[in-house]
JSON list of C-alpha atoms in Angstrom, two decimals:
[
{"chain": "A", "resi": 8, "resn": "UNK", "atom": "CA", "xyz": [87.31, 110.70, 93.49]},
{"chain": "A", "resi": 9, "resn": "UNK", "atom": "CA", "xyz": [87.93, 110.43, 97.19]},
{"chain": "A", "resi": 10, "resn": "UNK", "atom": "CA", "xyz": [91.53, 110.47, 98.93]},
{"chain": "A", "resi": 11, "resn": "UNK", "atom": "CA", "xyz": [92.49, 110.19, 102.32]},
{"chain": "A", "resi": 12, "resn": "UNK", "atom": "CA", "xyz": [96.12, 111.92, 103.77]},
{"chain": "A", "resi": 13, "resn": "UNK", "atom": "CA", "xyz": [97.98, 110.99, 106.55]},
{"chain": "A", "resi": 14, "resn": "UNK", "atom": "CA", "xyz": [100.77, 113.49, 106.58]},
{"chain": "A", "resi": 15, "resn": "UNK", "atom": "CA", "xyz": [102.50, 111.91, 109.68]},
{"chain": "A", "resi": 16, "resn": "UNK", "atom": "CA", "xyz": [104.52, 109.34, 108.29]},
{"chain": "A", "resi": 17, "resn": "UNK", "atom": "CA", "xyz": [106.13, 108.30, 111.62]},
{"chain": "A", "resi": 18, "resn": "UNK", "atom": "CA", "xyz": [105.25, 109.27, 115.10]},
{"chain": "A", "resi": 19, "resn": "UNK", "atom": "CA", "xyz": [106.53, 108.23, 118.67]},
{"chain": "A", "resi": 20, "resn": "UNK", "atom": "CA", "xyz": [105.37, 108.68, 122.18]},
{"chain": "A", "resi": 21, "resn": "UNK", "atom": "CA", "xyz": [105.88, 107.50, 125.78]},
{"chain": "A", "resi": 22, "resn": "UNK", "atom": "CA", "xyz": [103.92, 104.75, 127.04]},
{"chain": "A", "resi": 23, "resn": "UNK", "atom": "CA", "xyz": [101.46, 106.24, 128.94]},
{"chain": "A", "resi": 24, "resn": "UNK", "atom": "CA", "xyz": [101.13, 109.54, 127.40]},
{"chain": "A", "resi": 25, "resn": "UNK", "atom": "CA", "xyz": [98.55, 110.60, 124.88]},
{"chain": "A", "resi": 26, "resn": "UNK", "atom": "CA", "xyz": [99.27, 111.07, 120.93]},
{"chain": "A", "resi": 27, "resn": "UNK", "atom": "CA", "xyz": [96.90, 111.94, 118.46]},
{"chain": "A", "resi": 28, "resn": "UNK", "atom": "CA", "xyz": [97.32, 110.76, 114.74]},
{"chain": "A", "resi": 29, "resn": "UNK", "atom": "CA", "xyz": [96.12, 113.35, 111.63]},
{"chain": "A", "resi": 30, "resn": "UNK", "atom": "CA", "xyz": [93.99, 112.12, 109.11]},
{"chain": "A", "resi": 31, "resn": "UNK", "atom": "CA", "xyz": [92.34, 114.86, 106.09]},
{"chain": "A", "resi": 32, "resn": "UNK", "atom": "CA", "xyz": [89.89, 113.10, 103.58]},
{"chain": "A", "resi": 33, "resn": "UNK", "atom": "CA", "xyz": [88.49, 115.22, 100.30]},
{"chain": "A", "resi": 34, "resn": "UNK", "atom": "CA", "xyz": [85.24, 114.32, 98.70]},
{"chain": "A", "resi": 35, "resn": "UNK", "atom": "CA", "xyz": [81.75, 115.89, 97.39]},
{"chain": "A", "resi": 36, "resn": "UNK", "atom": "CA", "xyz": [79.58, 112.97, 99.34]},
{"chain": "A", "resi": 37, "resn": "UNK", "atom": "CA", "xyz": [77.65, 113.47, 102.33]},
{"chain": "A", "resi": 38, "resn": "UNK", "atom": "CA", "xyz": [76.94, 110.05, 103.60]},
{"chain": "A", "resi": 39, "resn": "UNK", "atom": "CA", "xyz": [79.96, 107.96, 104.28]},
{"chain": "A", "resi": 40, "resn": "UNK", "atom": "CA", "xyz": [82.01, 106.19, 106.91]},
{"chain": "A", "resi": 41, "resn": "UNK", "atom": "CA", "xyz": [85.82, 106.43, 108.26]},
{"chain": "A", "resi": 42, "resn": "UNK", "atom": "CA", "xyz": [87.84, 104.56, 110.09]},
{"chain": "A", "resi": 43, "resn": "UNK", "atom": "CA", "xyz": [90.77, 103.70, 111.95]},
{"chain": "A", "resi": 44, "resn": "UNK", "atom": "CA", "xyz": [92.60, 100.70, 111.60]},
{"chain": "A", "resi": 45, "resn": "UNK", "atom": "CA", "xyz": [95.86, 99.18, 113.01]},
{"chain": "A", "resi": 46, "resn": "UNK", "atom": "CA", "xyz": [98.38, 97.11, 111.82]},
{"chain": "A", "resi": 47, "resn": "UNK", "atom": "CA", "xyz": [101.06, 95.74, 114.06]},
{"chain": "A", "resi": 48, "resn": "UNK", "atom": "CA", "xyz": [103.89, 93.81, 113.13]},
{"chain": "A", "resi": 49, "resn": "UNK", "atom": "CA", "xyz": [102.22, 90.60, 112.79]},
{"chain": "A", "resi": 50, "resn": "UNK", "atom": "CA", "xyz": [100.56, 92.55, 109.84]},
{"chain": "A", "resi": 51, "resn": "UNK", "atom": "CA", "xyz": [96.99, 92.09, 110.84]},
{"chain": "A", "resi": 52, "resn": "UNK", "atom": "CA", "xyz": [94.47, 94.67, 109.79]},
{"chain": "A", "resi": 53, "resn": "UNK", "atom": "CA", "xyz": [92.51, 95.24, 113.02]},
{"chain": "A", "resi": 54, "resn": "UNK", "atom": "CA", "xyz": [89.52, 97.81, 112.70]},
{"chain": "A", "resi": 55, "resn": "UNK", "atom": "CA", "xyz": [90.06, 100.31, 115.32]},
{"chain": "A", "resi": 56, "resn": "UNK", "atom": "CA", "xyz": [86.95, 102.85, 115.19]},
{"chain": "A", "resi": 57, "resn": "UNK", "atom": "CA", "xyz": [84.48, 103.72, 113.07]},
{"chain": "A", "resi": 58, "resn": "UNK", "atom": "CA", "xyz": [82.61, 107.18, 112.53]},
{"chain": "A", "resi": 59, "resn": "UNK", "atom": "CA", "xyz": [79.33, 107.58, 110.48]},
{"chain": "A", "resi": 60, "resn": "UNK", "atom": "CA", "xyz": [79.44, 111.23, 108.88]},
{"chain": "A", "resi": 61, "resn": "UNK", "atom": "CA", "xyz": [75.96, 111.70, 109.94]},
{"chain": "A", "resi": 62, "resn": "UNK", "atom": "CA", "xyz": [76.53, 111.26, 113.82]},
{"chain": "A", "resi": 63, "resn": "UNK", "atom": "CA", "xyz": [77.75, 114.58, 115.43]},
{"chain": "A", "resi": 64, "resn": "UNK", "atom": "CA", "xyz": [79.40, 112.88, 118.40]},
{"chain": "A", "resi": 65, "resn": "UNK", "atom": "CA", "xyz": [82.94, 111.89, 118.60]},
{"chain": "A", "resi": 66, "resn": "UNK", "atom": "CA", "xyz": [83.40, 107.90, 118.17]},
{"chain": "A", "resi": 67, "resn": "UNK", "atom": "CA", "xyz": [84.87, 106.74, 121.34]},
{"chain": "A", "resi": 68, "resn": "UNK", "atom": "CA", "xyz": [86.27, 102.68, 122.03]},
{"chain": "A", "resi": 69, "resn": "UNK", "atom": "CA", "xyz": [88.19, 102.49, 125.31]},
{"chain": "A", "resi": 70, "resn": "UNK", "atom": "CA", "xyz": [91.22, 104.04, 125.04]},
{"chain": "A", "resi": 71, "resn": "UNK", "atom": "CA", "xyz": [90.99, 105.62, 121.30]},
{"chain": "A", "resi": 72, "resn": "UNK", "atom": "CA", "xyz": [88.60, 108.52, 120.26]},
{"chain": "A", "resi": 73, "resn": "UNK", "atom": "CA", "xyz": [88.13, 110.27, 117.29]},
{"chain": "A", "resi": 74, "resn": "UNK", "atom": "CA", "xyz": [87.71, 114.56, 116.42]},
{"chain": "A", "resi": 75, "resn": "UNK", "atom": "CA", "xyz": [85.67, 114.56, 113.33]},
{"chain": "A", "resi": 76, "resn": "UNK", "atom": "CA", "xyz": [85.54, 117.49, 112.21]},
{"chain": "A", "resi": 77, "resn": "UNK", "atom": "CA", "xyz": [83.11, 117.51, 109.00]},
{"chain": "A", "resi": 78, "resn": "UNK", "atom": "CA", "xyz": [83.37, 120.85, 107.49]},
{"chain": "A", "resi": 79, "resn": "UNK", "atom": "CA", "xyz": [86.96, 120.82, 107.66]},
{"chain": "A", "resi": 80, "resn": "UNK", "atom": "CA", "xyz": [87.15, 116.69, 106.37]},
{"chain": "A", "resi": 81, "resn": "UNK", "atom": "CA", "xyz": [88.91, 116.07, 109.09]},
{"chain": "A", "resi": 82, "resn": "UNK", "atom": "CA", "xyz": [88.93, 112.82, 111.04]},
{"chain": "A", "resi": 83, "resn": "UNK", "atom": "CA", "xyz": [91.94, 112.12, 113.91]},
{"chain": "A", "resi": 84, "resn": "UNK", "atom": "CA", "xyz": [92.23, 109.56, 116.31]},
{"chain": "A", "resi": 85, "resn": "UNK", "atom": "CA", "xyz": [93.69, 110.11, 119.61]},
{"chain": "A", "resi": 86, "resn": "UNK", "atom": "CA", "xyz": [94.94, 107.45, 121.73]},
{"chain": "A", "resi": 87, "resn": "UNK", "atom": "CA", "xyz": [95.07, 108.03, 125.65]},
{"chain": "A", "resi": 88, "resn": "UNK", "atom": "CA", "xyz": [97.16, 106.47, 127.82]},
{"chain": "A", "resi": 89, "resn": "UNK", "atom": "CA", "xyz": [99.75, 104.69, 125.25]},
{"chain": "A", "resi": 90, "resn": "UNK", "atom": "CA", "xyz": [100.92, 101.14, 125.24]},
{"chain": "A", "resi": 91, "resn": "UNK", "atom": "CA", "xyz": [103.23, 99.24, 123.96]},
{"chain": "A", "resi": 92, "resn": "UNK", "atom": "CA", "xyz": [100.93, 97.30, 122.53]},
{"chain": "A", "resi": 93, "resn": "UNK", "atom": "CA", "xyz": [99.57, 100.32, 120.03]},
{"chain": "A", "resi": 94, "resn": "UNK", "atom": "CA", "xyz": [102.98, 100.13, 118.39]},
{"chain": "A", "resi": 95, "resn": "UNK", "atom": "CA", "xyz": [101.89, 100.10, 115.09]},
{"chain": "A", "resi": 96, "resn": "UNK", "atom": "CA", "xyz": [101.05, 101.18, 111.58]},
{"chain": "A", "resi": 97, "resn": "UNK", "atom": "CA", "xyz": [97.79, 103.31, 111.54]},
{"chain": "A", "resi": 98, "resn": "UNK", "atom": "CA", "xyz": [95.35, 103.70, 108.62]},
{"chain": "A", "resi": 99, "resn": "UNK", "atom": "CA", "xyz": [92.62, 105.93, 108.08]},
{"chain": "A", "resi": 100, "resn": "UNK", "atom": "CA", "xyz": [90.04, 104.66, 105.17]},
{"chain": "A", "resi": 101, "resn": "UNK", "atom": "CA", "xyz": [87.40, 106.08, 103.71]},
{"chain": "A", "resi": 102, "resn": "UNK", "atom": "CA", "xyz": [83.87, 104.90, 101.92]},
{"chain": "A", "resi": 103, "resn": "UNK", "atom": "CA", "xyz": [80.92, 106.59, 100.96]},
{"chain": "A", "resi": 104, "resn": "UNK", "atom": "CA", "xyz": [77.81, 105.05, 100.60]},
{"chain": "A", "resi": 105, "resn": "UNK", "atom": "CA", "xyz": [77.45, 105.44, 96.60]},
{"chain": "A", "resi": 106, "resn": "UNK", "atom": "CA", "xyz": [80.46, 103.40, 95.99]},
{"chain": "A", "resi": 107, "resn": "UNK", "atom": "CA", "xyz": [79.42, 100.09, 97.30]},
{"chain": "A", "resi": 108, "resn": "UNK", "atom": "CA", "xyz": [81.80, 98.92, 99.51]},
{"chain": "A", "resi": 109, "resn": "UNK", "atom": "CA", "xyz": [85.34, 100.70, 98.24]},
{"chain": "A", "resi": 110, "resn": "UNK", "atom": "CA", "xyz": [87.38, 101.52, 100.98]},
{"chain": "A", "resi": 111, "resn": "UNK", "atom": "CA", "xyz": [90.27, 104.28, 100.33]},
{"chain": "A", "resi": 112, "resn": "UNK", "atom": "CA", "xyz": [93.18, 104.21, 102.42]},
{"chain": "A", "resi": 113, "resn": "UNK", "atom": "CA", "xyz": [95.41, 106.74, 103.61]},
{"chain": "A", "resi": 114, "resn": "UNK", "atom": "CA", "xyz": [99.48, 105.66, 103.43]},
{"chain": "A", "resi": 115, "resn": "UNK", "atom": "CA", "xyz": [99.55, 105.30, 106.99]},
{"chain": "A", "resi": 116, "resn": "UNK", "atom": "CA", "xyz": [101.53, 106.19, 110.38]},
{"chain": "A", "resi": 117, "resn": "UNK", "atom": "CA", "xyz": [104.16, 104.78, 112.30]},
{"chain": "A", "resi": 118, "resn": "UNK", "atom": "CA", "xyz": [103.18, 104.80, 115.72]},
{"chain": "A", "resi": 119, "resn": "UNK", "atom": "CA", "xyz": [106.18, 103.88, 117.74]},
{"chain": "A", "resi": 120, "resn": "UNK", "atom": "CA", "xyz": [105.65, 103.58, 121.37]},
{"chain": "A", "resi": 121, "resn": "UNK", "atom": "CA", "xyz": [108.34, 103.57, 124.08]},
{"chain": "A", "resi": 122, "resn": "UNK", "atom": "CA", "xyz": [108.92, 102.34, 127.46]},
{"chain": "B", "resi": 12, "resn": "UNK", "atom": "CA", "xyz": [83.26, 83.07, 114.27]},
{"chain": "B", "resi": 13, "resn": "UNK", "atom": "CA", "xyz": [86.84, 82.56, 112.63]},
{"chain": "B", "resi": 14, "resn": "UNK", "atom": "CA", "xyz": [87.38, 85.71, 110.98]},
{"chain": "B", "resi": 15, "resn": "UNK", "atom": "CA", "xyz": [88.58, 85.41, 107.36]},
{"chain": "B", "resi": 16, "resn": "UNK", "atom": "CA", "xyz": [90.44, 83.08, 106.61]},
{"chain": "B", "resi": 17, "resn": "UNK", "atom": "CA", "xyz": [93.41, 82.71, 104.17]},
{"chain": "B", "resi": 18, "resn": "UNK", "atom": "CA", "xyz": [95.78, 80.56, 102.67]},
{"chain": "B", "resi": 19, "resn": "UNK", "atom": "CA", "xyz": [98.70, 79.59, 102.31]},
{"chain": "B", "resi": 20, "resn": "UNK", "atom": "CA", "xyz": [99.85, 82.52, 105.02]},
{"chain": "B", "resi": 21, "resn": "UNK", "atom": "CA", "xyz": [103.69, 82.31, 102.84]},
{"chain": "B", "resi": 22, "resn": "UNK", "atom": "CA", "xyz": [104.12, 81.20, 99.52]},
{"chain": "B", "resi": 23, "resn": "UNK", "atom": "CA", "xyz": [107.66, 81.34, 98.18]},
{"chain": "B", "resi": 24, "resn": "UNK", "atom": "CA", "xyz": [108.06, 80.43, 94.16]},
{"chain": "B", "resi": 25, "resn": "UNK", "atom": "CA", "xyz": [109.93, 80.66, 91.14]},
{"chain": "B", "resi": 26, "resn": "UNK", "atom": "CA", "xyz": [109.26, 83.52, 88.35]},
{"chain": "B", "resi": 27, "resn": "UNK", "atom": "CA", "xyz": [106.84, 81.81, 85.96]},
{"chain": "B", "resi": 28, "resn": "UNK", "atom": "CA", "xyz": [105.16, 79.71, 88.02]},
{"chain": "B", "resi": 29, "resn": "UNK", "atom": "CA", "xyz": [101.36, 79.70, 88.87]},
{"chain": "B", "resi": 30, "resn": "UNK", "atom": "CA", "xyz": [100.23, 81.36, 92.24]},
{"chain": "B", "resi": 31, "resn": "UNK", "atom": "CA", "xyz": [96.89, 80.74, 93.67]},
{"chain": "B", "resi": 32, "resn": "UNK", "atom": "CA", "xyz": [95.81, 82.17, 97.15]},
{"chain": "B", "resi": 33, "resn": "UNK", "atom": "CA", "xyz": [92.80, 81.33, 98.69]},
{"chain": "B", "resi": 34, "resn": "UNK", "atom": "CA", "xyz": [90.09, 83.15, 101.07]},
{"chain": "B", "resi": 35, "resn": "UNK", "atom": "CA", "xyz": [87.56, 82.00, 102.91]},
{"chain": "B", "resi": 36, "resn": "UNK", "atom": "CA", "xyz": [84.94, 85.23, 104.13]},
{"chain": "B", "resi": 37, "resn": "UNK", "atom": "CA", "xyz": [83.15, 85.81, 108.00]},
{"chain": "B", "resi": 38, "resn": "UNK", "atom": "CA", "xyz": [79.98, 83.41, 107.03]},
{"chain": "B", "resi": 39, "resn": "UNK", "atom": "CA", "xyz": [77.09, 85.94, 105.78]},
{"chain": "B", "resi": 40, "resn": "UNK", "atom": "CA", "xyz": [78.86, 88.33, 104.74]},
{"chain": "B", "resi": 41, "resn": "UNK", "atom": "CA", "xyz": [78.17, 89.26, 100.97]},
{"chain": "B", "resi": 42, "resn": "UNK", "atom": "CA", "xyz": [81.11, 91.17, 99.91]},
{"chain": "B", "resi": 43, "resn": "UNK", "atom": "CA", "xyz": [84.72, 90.09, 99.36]},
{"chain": "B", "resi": 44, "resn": "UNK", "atom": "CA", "xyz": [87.67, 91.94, 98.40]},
{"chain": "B", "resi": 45, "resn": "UNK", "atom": "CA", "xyz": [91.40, 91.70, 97.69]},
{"chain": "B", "resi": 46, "resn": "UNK", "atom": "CA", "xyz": [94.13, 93.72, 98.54]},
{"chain": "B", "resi": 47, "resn": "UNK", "atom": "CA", "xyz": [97.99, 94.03, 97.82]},
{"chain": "B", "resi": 48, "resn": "UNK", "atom": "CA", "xyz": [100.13, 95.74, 100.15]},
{"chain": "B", "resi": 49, "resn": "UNK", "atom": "CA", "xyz": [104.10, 96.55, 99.22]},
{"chain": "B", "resi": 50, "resn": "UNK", "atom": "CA", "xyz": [106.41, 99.58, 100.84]},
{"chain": "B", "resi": 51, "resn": "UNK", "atom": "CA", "xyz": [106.31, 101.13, 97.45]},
{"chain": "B", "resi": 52, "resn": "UNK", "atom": "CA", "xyz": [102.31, 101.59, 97.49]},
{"chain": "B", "resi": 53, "resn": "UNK", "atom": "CA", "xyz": [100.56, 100.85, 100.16]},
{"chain": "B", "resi": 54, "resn": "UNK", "atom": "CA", "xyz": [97.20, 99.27, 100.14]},
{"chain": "B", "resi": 55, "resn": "UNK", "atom": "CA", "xyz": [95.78, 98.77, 96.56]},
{"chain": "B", "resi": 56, "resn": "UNK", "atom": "CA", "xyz": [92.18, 97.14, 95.68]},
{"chain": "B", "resi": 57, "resn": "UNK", "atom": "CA", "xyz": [92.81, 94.62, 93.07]},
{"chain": "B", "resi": 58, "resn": "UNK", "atom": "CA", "xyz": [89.03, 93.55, 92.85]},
{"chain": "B", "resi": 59, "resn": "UNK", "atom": "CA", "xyz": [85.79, 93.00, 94.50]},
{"chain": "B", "resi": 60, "resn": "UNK", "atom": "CA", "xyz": [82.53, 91.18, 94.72]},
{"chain": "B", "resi": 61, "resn": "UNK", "atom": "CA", "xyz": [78.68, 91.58, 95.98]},
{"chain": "B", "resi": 62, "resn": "UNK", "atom": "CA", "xyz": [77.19, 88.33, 96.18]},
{"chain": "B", "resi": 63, "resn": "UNK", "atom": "CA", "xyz": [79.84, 86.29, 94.24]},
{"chain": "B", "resi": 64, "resn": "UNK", "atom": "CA", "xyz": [79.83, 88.35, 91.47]},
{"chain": "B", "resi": 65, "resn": "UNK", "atom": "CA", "xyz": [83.05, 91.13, 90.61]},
{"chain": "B", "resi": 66, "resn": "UNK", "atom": "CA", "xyz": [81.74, 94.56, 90.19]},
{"chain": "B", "resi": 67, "resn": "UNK", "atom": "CA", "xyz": [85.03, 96.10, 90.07]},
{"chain": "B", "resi": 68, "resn": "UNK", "atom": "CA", "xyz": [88.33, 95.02, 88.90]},
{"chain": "B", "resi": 69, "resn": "UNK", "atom": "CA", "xyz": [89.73, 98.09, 88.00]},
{"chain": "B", "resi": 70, "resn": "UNK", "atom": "CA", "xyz": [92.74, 97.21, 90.49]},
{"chain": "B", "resi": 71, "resn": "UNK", "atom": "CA", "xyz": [93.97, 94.51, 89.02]},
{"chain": "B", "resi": 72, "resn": "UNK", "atom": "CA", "xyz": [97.29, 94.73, 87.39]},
{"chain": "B", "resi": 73, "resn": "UNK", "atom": "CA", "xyz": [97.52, 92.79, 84.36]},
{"chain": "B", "resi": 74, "resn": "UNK", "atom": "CA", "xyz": [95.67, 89.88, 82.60]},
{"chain": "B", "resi": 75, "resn": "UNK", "atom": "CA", "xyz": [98.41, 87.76, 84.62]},
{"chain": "B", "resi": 76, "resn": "UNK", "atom": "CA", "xyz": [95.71, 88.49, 87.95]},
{"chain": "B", "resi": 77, "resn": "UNK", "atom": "CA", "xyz": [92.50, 86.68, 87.56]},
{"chain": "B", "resi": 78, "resn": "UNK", "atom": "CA", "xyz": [90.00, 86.24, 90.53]},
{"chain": "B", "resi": 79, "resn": "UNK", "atom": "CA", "xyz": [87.40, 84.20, 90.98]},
{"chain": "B", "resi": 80, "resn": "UNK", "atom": "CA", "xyz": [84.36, 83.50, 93.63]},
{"chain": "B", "resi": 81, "resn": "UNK", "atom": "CA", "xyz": [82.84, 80.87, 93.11]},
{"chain": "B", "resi": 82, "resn": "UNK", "atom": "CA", "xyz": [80.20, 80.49, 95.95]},
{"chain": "B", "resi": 83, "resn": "UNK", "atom": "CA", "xyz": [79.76, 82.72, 99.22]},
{"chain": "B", "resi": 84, "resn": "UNK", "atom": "CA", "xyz": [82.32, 81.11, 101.54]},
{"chain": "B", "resi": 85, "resn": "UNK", "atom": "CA", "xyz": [85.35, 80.39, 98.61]},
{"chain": "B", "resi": 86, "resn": "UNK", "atom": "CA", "xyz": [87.66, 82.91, 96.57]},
{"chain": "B", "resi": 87, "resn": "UNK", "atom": "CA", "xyz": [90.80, 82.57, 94.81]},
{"chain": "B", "resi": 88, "resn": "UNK", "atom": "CA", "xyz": [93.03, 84.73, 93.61]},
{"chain": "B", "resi": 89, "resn": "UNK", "atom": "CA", "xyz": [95.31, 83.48, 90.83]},
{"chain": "B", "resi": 90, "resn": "UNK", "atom": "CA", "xyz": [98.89, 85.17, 89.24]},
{"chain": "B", "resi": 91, "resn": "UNK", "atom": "CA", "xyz": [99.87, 83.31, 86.27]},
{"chain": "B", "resi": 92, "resn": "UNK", "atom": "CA", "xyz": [102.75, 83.44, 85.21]},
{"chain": "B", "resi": 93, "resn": "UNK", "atom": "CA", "xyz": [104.12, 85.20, 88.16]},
{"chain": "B", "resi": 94, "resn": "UNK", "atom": "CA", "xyz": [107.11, 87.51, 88.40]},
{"chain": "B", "resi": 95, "resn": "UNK", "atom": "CA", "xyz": [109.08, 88.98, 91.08]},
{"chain": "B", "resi": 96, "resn": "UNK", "atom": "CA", "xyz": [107.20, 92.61, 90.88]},
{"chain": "B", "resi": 97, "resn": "UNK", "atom": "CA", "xyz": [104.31, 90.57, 92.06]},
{"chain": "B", "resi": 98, "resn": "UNK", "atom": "CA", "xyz": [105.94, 90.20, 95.78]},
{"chain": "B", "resi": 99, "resn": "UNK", "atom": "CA", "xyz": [104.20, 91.69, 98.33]},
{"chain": "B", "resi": 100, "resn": "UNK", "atom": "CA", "xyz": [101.22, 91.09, 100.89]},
{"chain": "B", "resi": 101, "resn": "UNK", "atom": "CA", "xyz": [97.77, 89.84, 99.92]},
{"chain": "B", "resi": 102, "resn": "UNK", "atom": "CA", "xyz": [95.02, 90.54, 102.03]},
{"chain": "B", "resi": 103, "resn": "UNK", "atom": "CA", "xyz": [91.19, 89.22, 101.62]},
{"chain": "B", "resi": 104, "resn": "UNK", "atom": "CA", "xyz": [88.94, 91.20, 103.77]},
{"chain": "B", "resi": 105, "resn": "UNK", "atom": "CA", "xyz": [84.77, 90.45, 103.91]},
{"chain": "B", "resi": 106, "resn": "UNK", "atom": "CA", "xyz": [82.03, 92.97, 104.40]},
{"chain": "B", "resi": 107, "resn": "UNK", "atom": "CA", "xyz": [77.97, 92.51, 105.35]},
{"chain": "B", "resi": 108, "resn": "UNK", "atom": "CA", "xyz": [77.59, 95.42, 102.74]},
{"chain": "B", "resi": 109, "resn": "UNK", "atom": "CA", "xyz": [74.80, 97.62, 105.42]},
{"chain": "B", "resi": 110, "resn": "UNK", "atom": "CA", "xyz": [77.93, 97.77, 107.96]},
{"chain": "B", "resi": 111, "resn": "UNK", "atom": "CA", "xyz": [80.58, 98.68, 105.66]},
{"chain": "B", "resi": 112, "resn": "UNK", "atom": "CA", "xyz": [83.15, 97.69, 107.95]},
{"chain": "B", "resi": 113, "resn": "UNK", "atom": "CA", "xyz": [85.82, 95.21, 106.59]},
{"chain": "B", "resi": 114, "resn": "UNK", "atom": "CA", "xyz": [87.26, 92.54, 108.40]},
{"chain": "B", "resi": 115, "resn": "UNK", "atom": "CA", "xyz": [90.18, 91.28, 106.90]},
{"chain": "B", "resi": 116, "resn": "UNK", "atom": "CA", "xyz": [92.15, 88.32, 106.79]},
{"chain": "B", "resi": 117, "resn": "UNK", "atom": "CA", "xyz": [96.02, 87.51, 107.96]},
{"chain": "B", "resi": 118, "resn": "UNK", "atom": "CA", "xyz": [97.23, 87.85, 104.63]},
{"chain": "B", "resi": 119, "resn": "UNK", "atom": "CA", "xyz": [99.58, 85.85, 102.53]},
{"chain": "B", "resi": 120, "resn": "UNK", "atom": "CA", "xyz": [103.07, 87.05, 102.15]},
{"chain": "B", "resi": 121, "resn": "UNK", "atom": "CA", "xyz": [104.21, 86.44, 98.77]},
{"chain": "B", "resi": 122, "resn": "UNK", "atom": "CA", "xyz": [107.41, 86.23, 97.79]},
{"chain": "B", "resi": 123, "resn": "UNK", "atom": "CA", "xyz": [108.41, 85.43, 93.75]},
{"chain": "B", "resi": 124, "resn": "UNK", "atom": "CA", "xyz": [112.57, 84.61, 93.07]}
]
């Protein structure tokens, strides 16, 4: 079975400073996906970034990028220049390719960001 | 495209009563799933379905959840009879199932009395 740990509960940071949010994954696959989404208060799931286990380089979208590192099943997303807009709750899910479409989510962090 | 779509976005009822929420998926996309999200346990998989039909359903609860797709662009999710445990967040998200990303929907905040 595959599960995905956030151990960051809660985080804060300055607006305009960079955080970066932890995310550890276990599983025997070797073709899957993760990914990053974002949840703000109006409680919409918004996909973030995606990562294909088979792609070496770092997933990058504007202002979030990713450190996957696969031998360690590692996978955190770092978000430059901080707005208040990220304030949010972060998930990082998981699916593998034998599983059909299963995602597996992490519990999440509180991203607080402050003027 | 309008993203998925759900409805109602609240639904506030009585213990006992029947609950149905409704989804409609990103058109072409051939896989469908619902979620329940509380404080207690996060985001759960009740069920989901390739090409209308549930492959897993491992998620749901009891034999009070029942779900149902009855063509590509229509599912329901139904709680009958429904009881106050049952309050949380429901989410339908939809899937093309090469991409594997899910785009999901604003939810329906449920709340049972």
């Amino acid at each position: 079975a595959q599960t995905v740990t956030q151990s960051q509960p809660e985080m804060s940071v300055q607006e305009a400073e960079t955080v970066t949010l932890s995310c550890t994954y276990d599983t025997s696959e070797n073709n899957y996906y993760l990914f990053w989404y974002k949840q703000p208060p109006s409680r919409q799931m918004i996909l973030v970034i995606r990562q294909e286990a088979y792609k070496q380089q770092n997933a990058t979208e504007n202002r979030f990028s990713v450190n996957f590192q696969k031998a360690a099943k590692s996978f955190s997303l770092k978000i430059s220049d901080s707005q208040l807009g990220d304030t949010a709750m972060y998930f990082c899910a998981f699916i593998n390719n034998n599983a059909g479409n299963m995602l597996t989510f992490g519990g999440g962090t509180r991203l607080m960001v402050k003027p | 495209d309008a993203g998925v779509i759900q409805s109602p976005r609240h639904e506030v009822t009585e213990m006992g009563q029947e609950v149905t929420l409704r989804c409609k998926p990103i058109s072409g996309h051939n896989s469908l799933f619902w979620y329940r999200q509380t404080m207690m346990r996060g985001l759960e998989l009740l069920i989901y379905f390739n090409n209308n039909v549930p492959i897993d359903d491992s998620g749901m609860p009891e034999d009070r959840f029942s779900a149902k797709m009855p063509n590509a662009s229509f599912s329901t999710l139904k709680i009958q009879p429904s009881e106050p445990r049952d309050s949380a967040v429901y989410f339908c998200a939809s899937s093309f199932f090469s991409y594997n990303e899910q785009f999901f929907g604003p939810g329906t905040r449920l709340t049972v009395l």
